[in-house]
Short mmCIF file of N, CA and C and ligand atoms in Angstrom, two decimals:
data_model
loop_
_atom_site.label_atom_id
_atom_site.label_comp_id
_atom_site.label_asym_id
_atom_site.label_seq_id
_atom_site.Cartn_x
_atom_site.Cartn_y
_atom_site.Cartn_z
N MET I 8 114.02 -3.02 148.24
CA MET I 8 113.51 -1.92 147.39
C MET I 8 112.02 -2.06 147.16
N ASP I 9 111.32 -0.94 147.19
CA ASP I 9 109.88 -0.90 146.93
C ASP I 9 109.56 -1.37 145.50
N ALA I 10 108.58 -2.26 145.38
CA ALA I 10 108.27 -2.87 144.08
C ALA I 10 107.97 -1.83 142.99
N ILE I 11 107.18 -0.83 143.34
CA ILE I 11 106.78 0.15 142.31
C ILE I 11 107.95 1.06 141.94
N VAL I 12 108.79 1.37 142.92
CA VAL I 12 109.99 2.16 142.61
C VAL I 12 110.90 1.37 141.67
N LEU I 13 111.06 0.08 141.95
CA LEU I 13 111.89 -0.78 141.08
C LEU I 13 111.35 -0.80 139.65
N LEU I 14 110.05 -0.99 139.50
CA LEU I 14 109.46 -1.06 138.15
C LEU I 14 109.58 0.27 137.43
N LYS I 15 109.39 1.37 138.17
CA LYS I 15 109.54 2.69 137.53
C LYS I 15 110.98 2.96 137.11
N ASP I 16 111.93 2.47 137.90
CA ASP I 16 113.34 2.59 137.50
C ASP I 16 113.60 1.86 136.18
N ASP I 17 113.04 0.66 136.07
CA ASP I 17 113.17 -0.09 134.81
C ASP I 17 112.57 0.72 133.65
N HIS I 18 111.40 1.30 133.88
CA HIS I 18 110.76 2.10 132.83
C HIS I 18 111.69 3.23 132.37
N LYS I 19 112.37 3.86 133.33
CA LYS I 19 113.29 4.96 132.99
C LYS I 19 114.46 4.45 132.17
N THR I 20 115.00 3.29 132.55
CA THR I 20 116.12 2.70 131.80
C THR I 20 115.72 2.46 130.35
N VAL I 21 114.52 1.92 130.16
CA VAL I 21 114.05 1.63 128.81
C VAL I 21 113.82 2.92 128.03
N GLU I 22 113.25 3.92 128.68
CA GLU I 22 113.01 5.20 128.01
C GLU I 22 114.33 5.82 127.54
N LYS I 23 115.38 5.68 128.35
CA LYS I 23 116.70 6.19 127.94
C LYS I 23 117.19 5.51 126.68
N LEU I 24 117.00 4.19 126.61
CA LEU I 24 117.40 3.44 125.42
C LEU I 24 116.57 3.86 124.20
N PHE I 25 115.29 4.11 124.42
CA PHE I 25 114.44 4.59 123.31
C PHE I 25 114.99 5.92 122.76
N LYS I 26 115.35 6.81 123.67
CA LYS I 26 115.87 8.12 123.24
C LYS I 26 117.17 7.94 122.47
N GLU I 27 118.02 7.02 122.95
CA GLU I 27 119.27 6.74 122.23
C GLU I 27 118.98 6.25 120.82
N PHE I 28 118.00 5.37 120.70
CA PHE I 28 117.64 4.85 119.38
C PHE I 28 117.16 5.99 118.48
N GLU I 29 116.33 6.86 119.03
CA GLU I 29 115.79 7.97 118.23
C GLU I 29 116.89 8.92 117.77
N LYS I 30 117.98 9.00 118.55
CA LYS I 30 119.08 9.89 118.19
C LYS I 30 120.05 9.25 117.21
N ALA I 31 120.06 7.92 117.14
CA ALA I 31 121.01 7.22 116.26
C ALA I 31 120.71 7.55 114.80
N GLY I 32 121.75 7.73 114.02
CA GLY I 32 121.58 8.08 112.61
C GLY I 32 120.96 6.94 111.82
N ASP I 33 120.35 7.30 110.69
CA ASP I 33 119.70 6.30 109.83
C ASP I 33 120.63 5.14 109.47
N GLY I 34 121.87 5.48 109.16
CA GLY I 34 122.80 4.45 108.70
C GLY I 34 123.61 3.79 109.82
N ALA I 35 123.29 4.13 111.07
CA ALA I 35 124.07 3.60 112.20
C ALA I 35 123.59 2.20 112.57
N TYR I 36 123.76 1.27 111.63
CA TYR I 36 123.15 -0.06 111.79
C TYR I 36 123.68 -0.83 112.99
N LYS I 37 125.01 -0.76 113.18
CA LYS I 37 125.62 -1.51 114.29
C LYS I 37 125.12 -0.94 115.63
N LYS I 38 125.09 0.38 115.70
CA LYS I 38 124.64 1.04 116.92
C LYS I 38 123.17 0.72 117.22
N LYS I 39 122.36 0.76 116.17
CA LYS I 39 120.93 0.48 116.36
C LYS I 39 120.72 -0.97 116.79
N ARG I 40 121.52 -1.89 116.21
CA ARG I 40 121.43 -3.30 116.63
C ARG I 40 121.75 -3.44 118.12
N ASP I 41 122.84 -2.78 118.56
CA ASP I 41 123.24 -2.86 119.97
C ASP I 41 122.16 -2.31 120.89
N ILE I 42 121.60 -1.16 120.51
CA ILE I 42 120.57 -0.54 121.35
C ILE I 42 119.33 -1.44 121.43
N VAL I 43 118.94 -1.97 120.28
CA VAL I 43 117.74 -2.82 120.27
C VAL I 43 117.98 -4.11 121.06
N ASP I 44 119.19 -4.66 120.99
CA ASP I 44 119.49 -5.85 121.82
C ASP I 44 119.35 -5.52 123.31
N LYS I 45 119.79 -4.33 123.70
CA LYS I 45 119.65 -3.92 125.11
C LYS I 45 118.17 -3.73 125.46
N ILE I 46 117.42 -3.12 124.54
CA ILE I 46 115.98 -2.93 124.77
C ILE I 46 115.30 -4.29 124.97
N ILE I 47 115.66 -5.26 124.13
CA ILE I 47 115.06 -6.59 124.23
C ILE I 47 115.36 -7.19 125.61
N ASP I 48 116.63 -7.16 126.02
CA ASP I 48 117.00 -7.72 127.33
C ASP I 48 116.24 -7.06 128.47
N GLU I 49 116.23 -5.73 128.45
CA GLU I 49 115.56 -4.99 129.53
C GLU I 49 114.07 -5.31 129.58
N LEU I 50 113.42 -5.29 128.41
CA LEU I 50 111.97 -5.49 128.39
C LEU I 50 111.57 -6.92 128.70
N VAL I 51 112.37 -7.89 128.26
CA VAL I 51 112.03 -9.28 128.58
C VAL I 51 112.15 -9.51 130.09
N THR I 52 113.22 -9.01 130.69
CA THR I 52 113.40 -9.17 132.13
C THR I 52 112.28 -8.47 132.90
N HIS I 53 111.97 -7.26 132.48
CA HIS I 53 110.93 -6.48 133.15
C HIS I 53 109.55 -7.16 133.04
N THR I 54 109.24 -7.60 131.83
CA THR I 54 107.96 -8.26 131.60
C THR I 54 107.87 -9.54 132.43
N TYR I 55 108.98 -10.26 132.47
CA TYR I 55 109.03 -11.51 133.24
C TYR I 55 108.74 -11.27 134.73
N ILE I 56 109.40 -10.32 135.35
CA ILE I 56 109.18 -10.12 136.80
C ILE I 56 107.79 -9.53 137.07
N GLU I 57 107.28 -8.74 136.15
CA GLU I 57 105.90 -8.26 136.33
C GLU I 57 104.91 -9.42 136.27
N GLU I 58 105.09 -10.27 135.26
CA GLU I 58 104.11 -11.34 135.08
C GLU I 58 104.23 -12.44 136.12
N GLU I 59 105.45 -12.73 136.55
CA GLU I 59 105.63 -13.82 137.52
C GLU I 59 105.32 -13.36 138.94
N ILE I 60 105.61 -12.11 139.26
CA ILE I 60 105.52 -11.68 140.65
C ILE I 60 104.55 -10.51 140.87
N PHE I 61 104.80 -9.40 140.17
CA PHE I 61 104.02 -8.20 140.50
C PHE I 61 102.54 -8.30 140.13
N TYR I 62 102.24 -8.72 138.91
CA TYR I 62 100.84 -8.76 138.49
C TYR I 62 100.01 -9.71 139.36
N PRO I 63 100.49 -10.96 139.60
CA PRO I 63 99.69 -11.84 140.47
C PRO I 63 99.51 -11.27 141.88
N ALA I 64 100.56 -10.66 142.42
CA ALA I 64 100.47 -10.09 143.77
C ALA I 64 99.48 -8.92 143.78
N ALA I 65 99.51 -8.10 142.73
CA ALA I 65 98.61 -6.94 142.65
C ALA I 65 97.16 -7.41 142.49
N ARG I 66 96.99 -8.44 141.70
CA ARG I 66 95.65 -8.96 141.48
C ARG I 66 95.03 -9.46 142.78
N GLU I 67 95.88 -10.07 143.60
CA GLU I 67 95.41 -10.59 144.88
C GLU I 67 95.20 -9.45 145.90
N GLY I 68 96.16 -8.55 145.95
CA GLY I 68 96.12 -7.51 146.98
C GLY I 68 95.28 -6.30 146.61
N ALA I 69 95.04 -6.11 145.31
CA ALA I 69 94.25 -4.96 144.85
C ALA I 69 93.31 -5.44 143.74
N PRO I 70 92.32 -6.26 144.10
CA PRO I 70 91.46 -6.91 143.09
C PRO I 70 90.76 -5.92 142.16
N ASP I 71 90.59 -4.67 142.59
CA ASP I 71 89.96 -3.67 141.72
C ASP I 71 90.76 -3.38 140.47
N THR I 72 92.02 -3.74 140.47
CA THR I 72 92.86 -3.45 139.31
C THR I 72 92.85 -4.59 138.28
N THR I 73 92.05 -5.61 138.53
CA THR I 73 92.07 -6.81 137.66
C THR I 73 91.91 -6.48 136.17
N ASP I 74 90.96 -5.62 135.82
CA ASP I 74 90.77 -5.30 134.40
C ASP I 74 92.01 -4.64 133.80
N HIS I 75 92.63 -3.75 134.57
CA HIS I 75 93.87 -3.12 134.10
C HIS I 75 94.96 -4.16 133.88
N ILE I 76 95.04 -5.11 134.82
CA ILE I 76 96.08 -6.13 134.72
C ILE I 76 95.86 -7.01 133.49
N LEU I 77 94.61 -7.39 133.25
CA LEU I 77 94.32 -8.22 132.08
C LEU I 77 94.68 -7.48 130.79
N GLU I 78 94.37 -6.20 130.74
CA GLU I 78 94.72 -5.39 129.58
C GLU I 78 96.25 -5.29 129.44
N SER I 79 96.91 -5.14 130.57
CA SER I 79 98.37 -5.05 130.55
C SER I 79 99.02 -6.32 129.99
N VAL I 80 98.46 -7.47 130.35
CA VAL I 80 99.00 -8.74 129.84
C VAL I 80 98.84 -8.82 128.33
N GLU I 81 97.69 -8.35 127.82
CA GLU I 81 97.49 -8.34 126.36
C GLU I 81 98.51 -7.43 125.68
N GLU I 82 98.82 -6.31 126.33
CA GLU I 82 99.83 -5.40 125.77
C GLU I 82 101.22 -6.05 125.80
N HIS I 83 101.53 -6.74 126.91
CA HIS I 83 102.80 -7.49 126.96
C HIS I 83 102.89 -8.49 125.81
N HIS I 84 101.76 -9.17 125.57
CA HIS I 84 101.72 -10.18 124.50
C HIS I 84 102.20 -9.59 123.16
N VAL I 85 101.63 -8.43 122.82
CA VAL I 85 102.02 -7.78 121.56
C VAL I 85 103.51 -7.40 121.60
N VAL I 86 103.93 -6.84 122.73
CA VAL I 86 105.32 -6.37 122.85
C VAL I 86 106.31 -7.54 122.72
N VAL I 87 106.07 -8.64 123.41
CA VAL I 87 107.07 -9.73 123.35
C VAL I 87 107.14 -10.35 121.95
N TRP I 88 106.01 -10.39 121.24
CA TRP I 88 106.08 -10.88 119.86
C TRP I 88 106.89 -9.92 118.98
N MET I 89 106.70 -8.63 119.18
CA MET I 89 107.50 -7.66 118.42
C MET I 89 108.99 -7.81 118.77
N LEU I 90 109.28 -8.05 120.04
CA LEU I 90 110.68 -8.23 120.45
C LEU I 90 111.29 -9.46 119.78
N SER I 91 110.50 -10.52 119.68
CA SER I 91 111.04 -11.74 119.06
C SER I 91 111.30 -11.51 117.57
N GLU I 92 110.48 -10.69 116.94
CA GLU I 92 110.73 -10.36 115.52
C GLU I 92 111.97 -9.49 115.36
N LEU I 93 112.09 -8.51 116.27
CA LEU I 93 113.25 -7.60 116.19
C LEU I 93 114.56 -8.32 116.46
N LYS I 94 114.50 -9.36 117.29
CA LYS I 94 115.69 -10.14 117.60
C LYS I 94 116.31 -10.73 116.34
N GLU I 95 115.45 -11.14 115.41
CA GLU I 95 115.91 -11.80 114.19
C GLU I 95 116.08 -10.84 113.01
N MET I 96 115.55 -9.62 113.12
CA MET I 96 115.50 -8.74 111.95
C MET I 96 116.80 -7.97 111.74
N ASP I 97 117.23 -7.89 110.50
CA ASP I 97 118.43 -7.11 110.15
C ASP I 97 118.10 -5.61 110.24
N PRO I 98 118.94 -4.84 110.95
CA PRO I 98 118.67 -3.40 111.04
C PRO I 98 118.67 -2.68 109.69
N ARG I 99 119.21 -3.36 108.66
CA ARG I 99 119.16 -2.78 107.30
C ARG I 99 117.80 -3.00 106.64
N ASP I 100 117.03 -3.90 107.18
CA ASP I 100 115.69 -4.17 106.65
C ASP I 100 114.86 -2.88 106.71
N GLU I 101 114.15 -2.56 105.63
CA GLU I 101 113.40 -1.30 105.60
C GLU I 101 112.30 -1.27 106.67
N ARG I 102 111.93 -2.42 107.21
CA ARG I 102 110.87 -2.45 108.23
C ARG I 102 111.41 -2.29 109.65
N PHE I 103 112.74 -2.33 109.80
CA PHE I 103 113.33 -2.34 111.15
C PHE I 103 112.95 -1.09 111.96
N ASP I 104 113.25 0.09 111.42
CA ASP I 104 112.96 1.33 112.17
C ASP I 104 111.47 1.47 112.43
N ALA I 105 110.66 1.08 111.46
CA ALA I 105 109.21 1.18 111.62
C ALA I 105 108.74 0.28 112.77
N LYS I 106 109.32 -0.91 112.84
CA LYS I 106 108.92 -1.83 113.89
C LYS I 106 109.36 -1.32 115.27
N VAL I 107 110.57 -0.77 115.34
CA VAL I 107 111.03 -0.20 116.62
C VAL I 107 110.13 0.97 117.02
N THR I 108 109.75 1.79 116.04
CA THR I 108 108.89 2.94 116.34
C THR I 108 107.55 2.51 116.93
N VAL I 109 106.95 1.48 116.33
CA VAL I 109 105.66 1.00 116.84
C VAL I 109 105.84 0.33 118.21
N LEU I 110 106.95 -0.38 118.38
CA LEU I 110 107.26 -0.95 119.70
C LEU I 110 107.31 0.16 120.76
N MET I 111 108.03 1.23 120.43
CA MET I 111 108.18 2.33 121.39
C MET I 111 106.82 2.97 121.72
N GLU I 112 105.99 3.14 120.70
CA GLU I 112 104.64 3.70 120.94
C GLU I 112 103.84 2.81 121.90
N ASN I 113 103.92 1.50 121.62
CA ASN I 113 103.21 0.54 122.48
C ASN I 113 103.69 0.59 123.92
N VAL I 114 105.01 0.55 124.08
CA VAL I 114 105.58 0.51 125.44
C VAL I 114 105.31 1.81 126.18
N ARG I 115 105.46 2.94 125.49
CA ARG I 115 105.21 4.23 126.17
C ARG I 115 103.76 4.33 126.65
N HIS I 116 102.83 3.88 125.82
CA HIS I 116 101.42 3.88 126.20
C HIS I 116 101.20 2.95 127.41
N HIS I 117 101.81 1.78 127.35
CA HIS I 117 101.67 0.79 128.42
C HIS I 117 102.23 1.32 129.75
N VAL I 118 103.41 1.91 129.68
CA VAL I 118 104.06 2.45 130.89
C VAL I 118 103.20 3.57 131.49
N GLU I 119 102.66 4.41 130.62
CA GLU I 119 101.83 5.50 131.11
C GLU I 119 100.61 4.97 131.86
N GLU I 120 99.98 3.94 131.30
CA GLU I 120 98.83 3.36 131.99
C GLU I 120 99.22 2.73 133.32
N GLU I 121 100.34 2.00 133.33
CA GLU I 121 100.78 1.41 134.60
C GLU I 121 101.00 2.51 135.64
N GLU I 122 101.78 3.50 135.25
CA GLU I 122 102.21 4.50 136.24
C GLU I 122 101.09 5.46 136.65
N GLU I 123 100.22 5.80 135.69
CA GLU I 123 99.18 6.80 135.99
C GLU I 123 97.87 6.17 136.44
N GLU I 124 97.54 5.02 135.85
CA GLU I 124 96.18 4.52 136.08
C GLU I 124 96.06 3.46 137.15
N TRP I 125 97.05 2.57 137.27
CA TRP I 125 96.75 1.53 138.27
C TRP I 125 97.84 1.24 139.30
N PHE I 126 99.11 1.58 139.04
CA PHE I 126 100.11 1.40 140.11
C PHE I 126 99.73 2.19 141.39
N PRO I 127 99.20 3.41 141.24
CA PRO I 127 98.82 4.14 142.47
C PRO I 127 97.75 3.39 143.29
N GLN I 128 96.83 2.73 142.60
CA GLN I 128 95.81 1.94 143.31
C GLN I 128 96.44 0.76 144.05
N VAL I 129 97.46 0.16 143.42
CA VAL I 129 98.15 -0.96 144.06
C VAL I 129 98.88 -0.47 145.31
N ARG I 130 99.54 0.67 145.18
CA ARG I 130 100.26 1.22 146.34
C ARG I 130 99.29 1.47 147.50
N GLU I 131 98.19 2.07 147.15
CA GLU I 131 97.17 2.39 148.15
C GLU I 131 96.66 1.13 148.86
N ALA I 132 96.40 0.09 148.07
CA ALA I 132 95.79 -1.12 148.63
C ALA I 132 96.80 -1.99 149.39
N MET I 133 98.07 -1.97 148.97
CA MET I 133 99.00 -2.96 149.51
C MET I 133 99.93 -2.44 150.60
N GLY I 134 100.23 -1.17 150.55
CA GLY I 134 101.06 -0.63 151.62
C GLY I 134 102.54 -0.98 151.50
N ARG I 135 103.30 -0.26 152.29
CA ARG I 135 104.75 -0.23 152.21
C ARG I 135 105.47 -1.55 152.39
N ASN I 136 105.13 -2.26 153.47
CA ASN I 136 105.87 -3.48 153.79
C ASN I 136 105.70 -4.55 152.74
N ARG I 137 104.48 -4.71 152.30
CA ARG I 137 104.17 -5.72 151.29
C ARG I 137 104.89 -5.37 149.97
N LEU I 138 104.88 -4.09 149.61
CA LEU I 138 105.54 -3.68 148.37
C LEU I 138 107.05 -3.87 148.47
N GLN I 139 107.57 -3.66 149.65
CA GLN I 139 108.99 -3.88 149.91
C GLN I 139 109.36 -5.34 149.68
N GLU I 140 108.54 -6.20 150.23
CA GLU I 140 108.78 -7.65 150.13
C GLU I 140 108.69 -8.11 148.66
N ILE I 141 107.70 -7.60 147.93
CA ILE I 141 107.55 -7.96 146.51
C ILE I 141 108.74 -7.42 145.70
N GLY I 142 109.18 -6.23 146.06
CA GLY I 142 110.34 -5.64 145.37
C GLY I 142 111.58 -6.52 145.54
N GLU I 143 111.78 -7.02 146.74
CA GLU I 143 112.94 -7.89 146.98
C GLU I 143 112.85 -9.17 146.16
N ARG I 144 111.65 -9.73 146.11
CA ARG I 144 111.48 -10.95 145.31
C ARG I 144 111.75 -10.67 143.83
N MET I 145 111.29 -9.52 143.34
CA MET I 145 111.51 -9.20 141.91
C MET I 145 112.99 -8.99 141.61
N GLU I 146 113.66 -8.33 142.55
CA GLU I 146 115.09 -8.08 142.34
C GLU I 146 115.85 -9.40 142.17
N LYS I 147 115.51 -10.37 143.01
CA LYS I 147 116.15 -11.69 142.93
C LYS I 147 115.77 -12.42 141.65
N ALA I 148 114.49 -12.28 141.25
CA ALA I 148 114.00 -13.03 140.09
C ALA I 148 114.59 -12.54 138.77
N LYS I 149 115.13 -11.33 138.77
CA LYS I 149 115.68 -10.78 137.51
C LYS I 149 116.71 -11.73 136.88
N SER I 150 117.52 -12.37 137.74
CA SER I 150 118.58 -13.24 137.20
C SER I 150 118.01 -14.52 136.57
N GLN I 151 116.74 -14.83 136.86
CA GLN I 151 116.14 -16.04 136.28
C GLN I 151 115.34 -15.74 135.01
N ALA I 152 115.32 -14.49 134.59
CA ALA I 152 114.53 -14.13 133.40
C ALA I 152 115.06 -14.86 132.17
N PRO I 153 114.17 -15.28 131.27
CA PRO I 153 114.62 -15.97 130.05
C PRO I 153 115.27 -14.99 129.07
N GLY I 154 116.05 -15.51 128.13
CA GLY I 154 116.61 -14.67 127.09
C GLY I 154 115.65 -14.53 125.92
N ASP I 155 114.81 -15.54 125.74
CA ASP I 155 113.89 -15.59 124.61
C ASP I 155 112.58 -14.87 124.96
N PRO I 156 112.24 -13.82 124.20
CA PRO I 156 111.00 -13.08 124.50
C PRO I 156 109.77 -13.99 124.54
N LEU I 157 109.78 -15.05 123.72
CA LEU I 157 108.60 -15.90 123.65
C LEU I 157 108.51 -16.90 124.80
N ALA I 158 109.53 -16.89 125.69
CA ALA I 158 109.47 -17.75 126.88
C ALA I 158 108.71 -17.08 128.02
N VAL I 159 108.39 -15.79 127.85
CA VAL I 159 107.59 -15.08 128.86
C VAL I 159 106.14 -15.56 128.75
N SER I 160 105.46 -15.67 129.88
CA SER I 160 104.15 -16.37 129.84
C SER I 160 103.11 -15.68 128.96
N SER I 161 103.10 -14.37 128.87
CA SER I 161 102.09 -13.70 128.03
C SER I 161 102.27 -14.00 126.54
N ALA I 162 103.43 -14.48 126.14
CA ALA I 162 103.68 -14.78 124.73
C ALA I 162 102.69 -15.83 124.22
N SER I 163 102.41 -16.81 125.05
CA SER I 163 101.55 -17.90 124.62
C SER I 163 100.14 -17.78 125.20
N ALA I 164 99.91 -16.68 125.92
CA ALA I 164 98.57 -16.52 126.53
C ALA I 164 97.54 -16.16 125.48
FE1 FE2 Z 7 104.02 -3.99 132.10
FE1 FE2 Z 8 106.15 -2.01 133.57
#
């Protein structure tokens, strides 16, 4: 699978979960907990394969995107810390929905920048075969992703 297609598929999966969260009723605590647990799993895995495989490969193959990549890592840093807080937070906590809302704003902004501003440059610079090979490596690496958001490298960067 093409690396950028794989990452965009992940983005779509996460966006679907965000929409589910937005539709869940205020008092649907169990449902919101389940959705947020899925969001955490998806985003930790996605962040992990981007940081371990895609970002380093893009930096090497499309050096012009370096500033975008550095900014993206800083955005991941904020997101994984929010995920680690949400993992422990009771959905009845008055700050829970607010924290999920800010998480969603952050992720949507981040995804838009990846998809609109610099993934196209990576595609242009790296070409089909290389992206295919990186996609295969990412697909395999998904099973090695940590469960703890703070085990992702940008957490301590
Ligand atoms: Fe990202
Ligand atoms: Fe992404």
